[in-house]
CSV table of C-alpha atoms in Angstrom, one decimal:
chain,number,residue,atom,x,y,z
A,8,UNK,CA,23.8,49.5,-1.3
A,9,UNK,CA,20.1,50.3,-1.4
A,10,UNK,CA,20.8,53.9,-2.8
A,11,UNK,CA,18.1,56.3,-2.9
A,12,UNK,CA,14.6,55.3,-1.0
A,13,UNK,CA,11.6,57.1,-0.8
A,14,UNK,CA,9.1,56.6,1.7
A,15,UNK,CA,6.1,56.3,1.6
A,16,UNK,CA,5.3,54.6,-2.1
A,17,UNK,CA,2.0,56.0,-1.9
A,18,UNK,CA,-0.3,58.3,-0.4
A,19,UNK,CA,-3.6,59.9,-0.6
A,20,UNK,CA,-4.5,62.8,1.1
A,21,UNK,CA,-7.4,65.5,1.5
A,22,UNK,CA,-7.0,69.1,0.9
A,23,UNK,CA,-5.6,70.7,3.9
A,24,UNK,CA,-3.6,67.9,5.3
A,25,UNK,CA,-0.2,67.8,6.0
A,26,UNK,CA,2.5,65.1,5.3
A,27,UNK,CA,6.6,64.6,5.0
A,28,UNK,CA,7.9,62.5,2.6
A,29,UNK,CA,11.2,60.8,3.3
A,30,UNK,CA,14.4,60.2,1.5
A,31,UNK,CA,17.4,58.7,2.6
A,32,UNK,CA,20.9,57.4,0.4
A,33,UNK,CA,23.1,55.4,1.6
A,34,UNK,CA,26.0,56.5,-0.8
A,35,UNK,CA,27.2,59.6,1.1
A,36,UNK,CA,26.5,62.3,-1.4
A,37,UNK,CA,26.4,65.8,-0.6
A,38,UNK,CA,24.1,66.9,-2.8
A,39,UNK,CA,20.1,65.8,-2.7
A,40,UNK,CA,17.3,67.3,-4.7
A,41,UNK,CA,13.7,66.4,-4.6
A,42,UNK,CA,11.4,67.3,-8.1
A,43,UNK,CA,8.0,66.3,-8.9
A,44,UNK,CA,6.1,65.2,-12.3
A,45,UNK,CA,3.4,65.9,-13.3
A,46,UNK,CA,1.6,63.5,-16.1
A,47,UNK,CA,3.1,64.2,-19.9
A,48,UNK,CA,5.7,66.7,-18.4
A,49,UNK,CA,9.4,66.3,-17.5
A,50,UNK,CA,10.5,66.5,-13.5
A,51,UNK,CA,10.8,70.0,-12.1
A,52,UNK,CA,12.7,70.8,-9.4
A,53,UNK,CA,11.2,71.9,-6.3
A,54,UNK,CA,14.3,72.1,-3.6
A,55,UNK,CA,17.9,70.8,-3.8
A,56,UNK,CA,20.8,70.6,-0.9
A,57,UNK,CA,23.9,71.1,-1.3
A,58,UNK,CA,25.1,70.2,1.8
A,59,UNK,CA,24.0,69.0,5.9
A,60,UNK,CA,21.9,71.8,7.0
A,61,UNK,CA,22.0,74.0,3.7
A,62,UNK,CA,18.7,74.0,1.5
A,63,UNK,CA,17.4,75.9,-1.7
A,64,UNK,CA,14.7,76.7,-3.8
A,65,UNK,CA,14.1,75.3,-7.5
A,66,UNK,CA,11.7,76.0,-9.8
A,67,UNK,CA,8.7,75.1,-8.3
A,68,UNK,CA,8.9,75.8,-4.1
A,69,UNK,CA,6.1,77.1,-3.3
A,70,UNK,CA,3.8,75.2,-1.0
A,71,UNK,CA,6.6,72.7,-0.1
A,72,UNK,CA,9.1,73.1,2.6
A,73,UNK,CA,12.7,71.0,3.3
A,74,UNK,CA,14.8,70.2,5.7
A,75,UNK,CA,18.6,68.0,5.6
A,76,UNK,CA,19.6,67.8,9.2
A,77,UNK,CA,21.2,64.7,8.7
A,78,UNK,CA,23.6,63.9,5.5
A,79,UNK,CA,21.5,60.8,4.2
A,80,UNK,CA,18.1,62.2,4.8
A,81,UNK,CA,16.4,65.1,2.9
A,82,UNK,CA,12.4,65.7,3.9
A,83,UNK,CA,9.8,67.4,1.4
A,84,UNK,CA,6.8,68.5,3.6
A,85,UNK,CA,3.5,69.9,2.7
A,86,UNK,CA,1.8,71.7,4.9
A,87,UNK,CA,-1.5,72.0,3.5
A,88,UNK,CA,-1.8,69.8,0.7
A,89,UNK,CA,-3.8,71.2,-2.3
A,90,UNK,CA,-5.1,69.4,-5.3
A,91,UNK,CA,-2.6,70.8,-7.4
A,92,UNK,CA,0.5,68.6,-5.6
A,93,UNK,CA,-1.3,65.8,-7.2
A,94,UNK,CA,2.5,64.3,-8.6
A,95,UNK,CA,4.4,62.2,-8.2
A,96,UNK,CA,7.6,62.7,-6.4
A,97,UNK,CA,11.3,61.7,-7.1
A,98,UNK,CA,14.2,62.0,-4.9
A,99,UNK,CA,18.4,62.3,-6.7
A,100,UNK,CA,21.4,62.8,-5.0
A,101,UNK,CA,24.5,63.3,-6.7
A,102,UNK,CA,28.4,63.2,-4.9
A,103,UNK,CA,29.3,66.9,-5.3
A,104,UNK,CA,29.1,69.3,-8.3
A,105,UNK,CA,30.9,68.6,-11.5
A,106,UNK,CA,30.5,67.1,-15.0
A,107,UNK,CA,31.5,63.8,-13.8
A,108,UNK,CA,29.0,63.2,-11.0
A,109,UNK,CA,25.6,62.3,-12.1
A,110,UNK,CA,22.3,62.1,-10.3
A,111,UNK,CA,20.9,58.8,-9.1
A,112,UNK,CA,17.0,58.7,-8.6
A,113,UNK,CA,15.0,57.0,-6.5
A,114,UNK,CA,11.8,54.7,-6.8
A,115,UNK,CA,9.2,57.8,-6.9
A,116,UNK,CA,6.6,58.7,-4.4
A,117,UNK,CA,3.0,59.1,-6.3
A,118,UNK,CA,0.7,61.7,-3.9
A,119,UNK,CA,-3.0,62.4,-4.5
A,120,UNK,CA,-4.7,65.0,-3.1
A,121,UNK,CA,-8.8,65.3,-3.1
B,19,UNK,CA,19.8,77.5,-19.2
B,20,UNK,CA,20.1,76.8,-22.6
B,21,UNK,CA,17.0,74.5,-24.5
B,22,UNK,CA,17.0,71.6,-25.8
B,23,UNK,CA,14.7,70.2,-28.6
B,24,UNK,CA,13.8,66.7,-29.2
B,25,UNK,CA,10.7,64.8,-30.8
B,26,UNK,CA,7.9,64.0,-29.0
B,27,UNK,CA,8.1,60.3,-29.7
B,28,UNK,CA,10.8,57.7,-31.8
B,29,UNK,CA,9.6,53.5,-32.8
B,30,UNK,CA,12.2,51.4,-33.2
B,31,UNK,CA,12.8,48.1,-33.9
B,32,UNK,CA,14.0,45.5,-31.5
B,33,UNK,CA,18.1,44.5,-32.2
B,34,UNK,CA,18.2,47.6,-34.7
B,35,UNK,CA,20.1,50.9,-34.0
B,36,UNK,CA,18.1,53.8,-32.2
B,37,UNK,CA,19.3,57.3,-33.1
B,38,UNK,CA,17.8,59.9,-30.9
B,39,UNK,CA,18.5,63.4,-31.9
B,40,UNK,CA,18.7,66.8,-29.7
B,41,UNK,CA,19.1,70.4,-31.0
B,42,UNK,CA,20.5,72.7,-28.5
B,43,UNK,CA,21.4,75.6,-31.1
B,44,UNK,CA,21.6,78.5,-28.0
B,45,UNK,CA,24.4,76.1,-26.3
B,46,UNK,CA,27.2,77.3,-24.0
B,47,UNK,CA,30.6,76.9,-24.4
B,48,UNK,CA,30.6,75.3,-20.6
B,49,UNK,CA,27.4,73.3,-21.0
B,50,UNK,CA,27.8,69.4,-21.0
B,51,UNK,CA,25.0,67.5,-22.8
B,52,UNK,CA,23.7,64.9,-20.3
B,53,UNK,CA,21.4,62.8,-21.0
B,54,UNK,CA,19.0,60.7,-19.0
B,55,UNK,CA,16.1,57.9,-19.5
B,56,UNK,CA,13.0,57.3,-17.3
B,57,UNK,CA,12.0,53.8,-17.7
B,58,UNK,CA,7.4,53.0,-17.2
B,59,UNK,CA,7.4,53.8,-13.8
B,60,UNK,CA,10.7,54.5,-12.5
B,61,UNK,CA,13.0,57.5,-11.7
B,62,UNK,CA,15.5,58.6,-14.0
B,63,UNK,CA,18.5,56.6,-14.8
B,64,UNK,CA,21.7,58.6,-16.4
B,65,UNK,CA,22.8,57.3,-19.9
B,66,UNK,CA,25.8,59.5,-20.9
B,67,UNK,CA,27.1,62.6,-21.3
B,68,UNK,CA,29.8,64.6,-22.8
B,69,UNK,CA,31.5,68.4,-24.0
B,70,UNK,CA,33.0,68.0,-27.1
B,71,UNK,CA,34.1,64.4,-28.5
B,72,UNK,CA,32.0,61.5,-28.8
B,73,UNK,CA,31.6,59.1,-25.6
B,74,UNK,CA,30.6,55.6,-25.6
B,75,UNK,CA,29.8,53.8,-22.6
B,76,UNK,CA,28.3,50.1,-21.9
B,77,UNK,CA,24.5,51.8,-22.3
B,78,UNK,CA,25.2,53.9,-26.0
B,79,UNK,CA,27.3,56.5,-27.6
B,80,UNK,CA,26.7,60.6,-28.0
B,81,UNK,CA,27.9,61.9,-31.0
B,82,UNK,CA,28.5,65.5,-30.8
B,83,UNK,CA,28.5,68.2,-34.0
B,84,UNK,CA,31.5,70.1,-34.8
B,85,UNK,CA,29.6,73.0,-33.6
B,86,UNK,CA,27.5,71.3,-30.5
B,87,UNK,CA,24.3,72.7,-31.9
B,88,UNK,CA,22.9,68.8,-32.2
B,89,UNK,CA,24.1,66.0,-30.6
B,90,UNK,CA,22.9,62.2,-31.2
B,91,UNK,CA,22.0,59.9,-28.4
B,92,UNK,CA,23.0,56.1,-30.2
B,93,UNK,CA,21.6,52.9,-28.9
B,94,UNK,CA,23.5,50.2,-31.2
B,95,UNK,CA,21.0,47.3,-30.8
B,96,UNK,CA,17.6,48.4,-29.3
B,97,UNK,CA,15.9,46.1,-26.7
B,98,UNK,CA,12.3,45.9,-25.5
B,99,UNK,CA,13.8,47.0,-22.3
B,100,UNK,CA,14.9,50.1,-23.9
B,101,UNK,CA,11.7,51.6,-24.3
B,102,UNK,CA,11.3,54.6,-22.5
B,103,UNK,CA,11.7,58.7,-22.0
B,104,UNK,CA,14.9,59.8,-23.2
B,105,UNK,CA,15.7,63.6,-22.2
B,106,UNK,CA,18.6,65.6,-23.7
B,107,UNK,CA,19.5,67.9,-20.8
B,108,UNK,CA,22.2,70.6,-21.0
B,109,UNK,CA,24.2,71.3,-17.6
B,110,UNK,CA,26.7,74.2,-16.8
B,111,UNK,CA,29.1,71.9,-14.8
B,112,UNK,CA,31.6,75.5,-14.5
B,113,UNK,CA,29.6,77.7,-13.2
B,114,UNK,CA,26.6,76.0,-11.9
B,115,UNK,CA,27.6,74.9,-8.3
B,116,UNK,CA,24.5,72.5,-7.7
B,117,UNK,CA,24.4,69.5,-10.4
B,118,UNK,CA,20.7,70.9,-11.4
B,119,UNK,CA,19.3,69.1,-14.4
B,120,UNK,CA,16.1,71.1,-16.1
B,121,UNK,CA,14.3,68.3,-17.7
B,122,UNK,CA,11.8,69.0,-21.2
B,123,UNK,CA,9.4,66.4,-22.4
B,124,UNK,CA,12.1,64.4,-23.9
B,125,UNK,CA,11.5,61.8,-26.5
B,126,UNK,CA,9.4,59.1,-25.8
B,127,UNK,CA,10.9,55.4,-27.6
B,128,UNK,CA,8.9,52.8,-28.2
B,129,UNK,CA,10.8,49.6,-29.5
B,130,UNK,CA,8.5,47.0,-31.4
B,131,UNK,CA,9.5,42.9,-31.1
C-alpha cells in the first residue's frame, strides 16, 4: 500500500494564480482532512471529509475550497493564491471516528506564493 | 477543546530514556490523550494514545496521572532517529464525530550521539 500521496511535492506560484493540490489513499478510509503549517507552528486544519461527497470547514478555510467526489481522492484548491498560503500542506485520512482509529499523514506538499 | 502544555524543546541522549511531559489540567472526562511525532520533513506519524491506564506499544509507553491533568510520553531507549516534534494532542473520541486533532507547538527532541 502506498497510503497517503500528495501531489505535487512542490510548487511555486504568483499571487493570483490558481492551483489544486491532490490527495489520494489507497486504504479506504472515510475520513480525509487536509491542514497546513506554517514554519515554527503546529498543523492547522483547513477542511476535513467525513465521507464521499460530504465536506467541512476547520480552523483555517478561508481562501481554500474542497472537493471528495471520489472516496480515495480529496482536492484543496486555491483560487487566487496570496502570499500568505505560503505553507506547506499535509494530507491524513483516518478509517471512521473513534479512539481507536488514528490519522495517517502524507509526504507534505510545500507551496510558495510571490 | 481542551489545551495542552508542553516544553518548547527536550536533548536527550542516544540509548537513554526520553520522558516527555504534557499538562492538560482543563481535561475532559471523554478526551483521549493522543499523541503524535513529525519527523525533519515529514507528516505526522501517530505514537500512542490512551484514557485512563498506561499503554505501551512497540514505539513507547504513556503514563497517565491518577487525575489525567499530566500525562508522560516515554521513549525507553532514545535513537538518533527519534529526534523530532512530539505533540500531546487531546481528542473527544464521544462526542466529536470527525477524528480532528488540534496540534500546539509540541516539543521539539533533539537526541545527541
Amino acid at each position: 500500500n502506498a497510503g497517503v500521496t500528495q501531489t505535487p511535492k512542490f510548487r511555486v506560484l504568483k499571487t493570483g494564480q490558481s492551483m489544486t493540490l491532490l490527495c489520494a489513499q489507497d486504504m479506504n478510509h472515510e475520513y480525509m482532512y487536509w491542514y497546513r503549517q506554517d514554519p515554527g507552528m503546529g498543523l492547522r486544519l483547513i477542511h476535513y471529509s467525513v465521507g464521499e461527497g460530504t465536506t467541512a470547514k476547520g480552523e483555517v478555510p478561508d481562501g481554500y475550497n474542497v472537493s471528495r467526489l471520489k472516496k480515495q481522492n480529496f482536492l484543496l484548491g486555491l483560487e487566487s493564491a496570496a502570499p500568505s498560503q505560503t505553507s506547506v500542506y499535509f494530507c491524513a485520512s483516518s478509517r471512521t471516528r473513534g479512539h481507536s482509529y488514528e490519522q495517517y499523514f502524507g509526504p507534505g506538499t510545500r507551496l510558495t506564493v510571490t | 477543546d481542551a489545551k495542552t502544555t508542553q516544553p518548547n524543546s527536550m536533548e536527550s541522549n542516544e540509548e537513554e530514556p526520553v520522558h516527555l511531559p504534557c499538562n492538560h489540567s482543563t481535561i475532559s472526562g471523554t478526551d483521549y490523550i493522543h499523541w503524535y511525532r513529525q519527523l525533519p520533513s515529514q507528516g505526522p506519524e501517530y505514537v500512542i494514545h490512551g484514557l485512563t491506564s498506561n499503554v505501551n506499544n512497540r514505539m513507547a509507553s504513556l503514563a497517565i496521572a491518577e487525575d489525567r491533568k499530566s500525562s508522560t510520553l516515554i521513549l525507553h531507549r532514545a535513537t538518533l532517529r527519534d529526534a523530532a516534534v512530539y505533540y500531546c494532542i487531546l481528542r473527544d473520541d464521544y462526542g466529536g464525530a470527525t477524528n480532528k486533532l488540534i496540534f500546539g507547538t509540541g516539543t521539539l527532541l533533539a537526541v545527541q550521539p
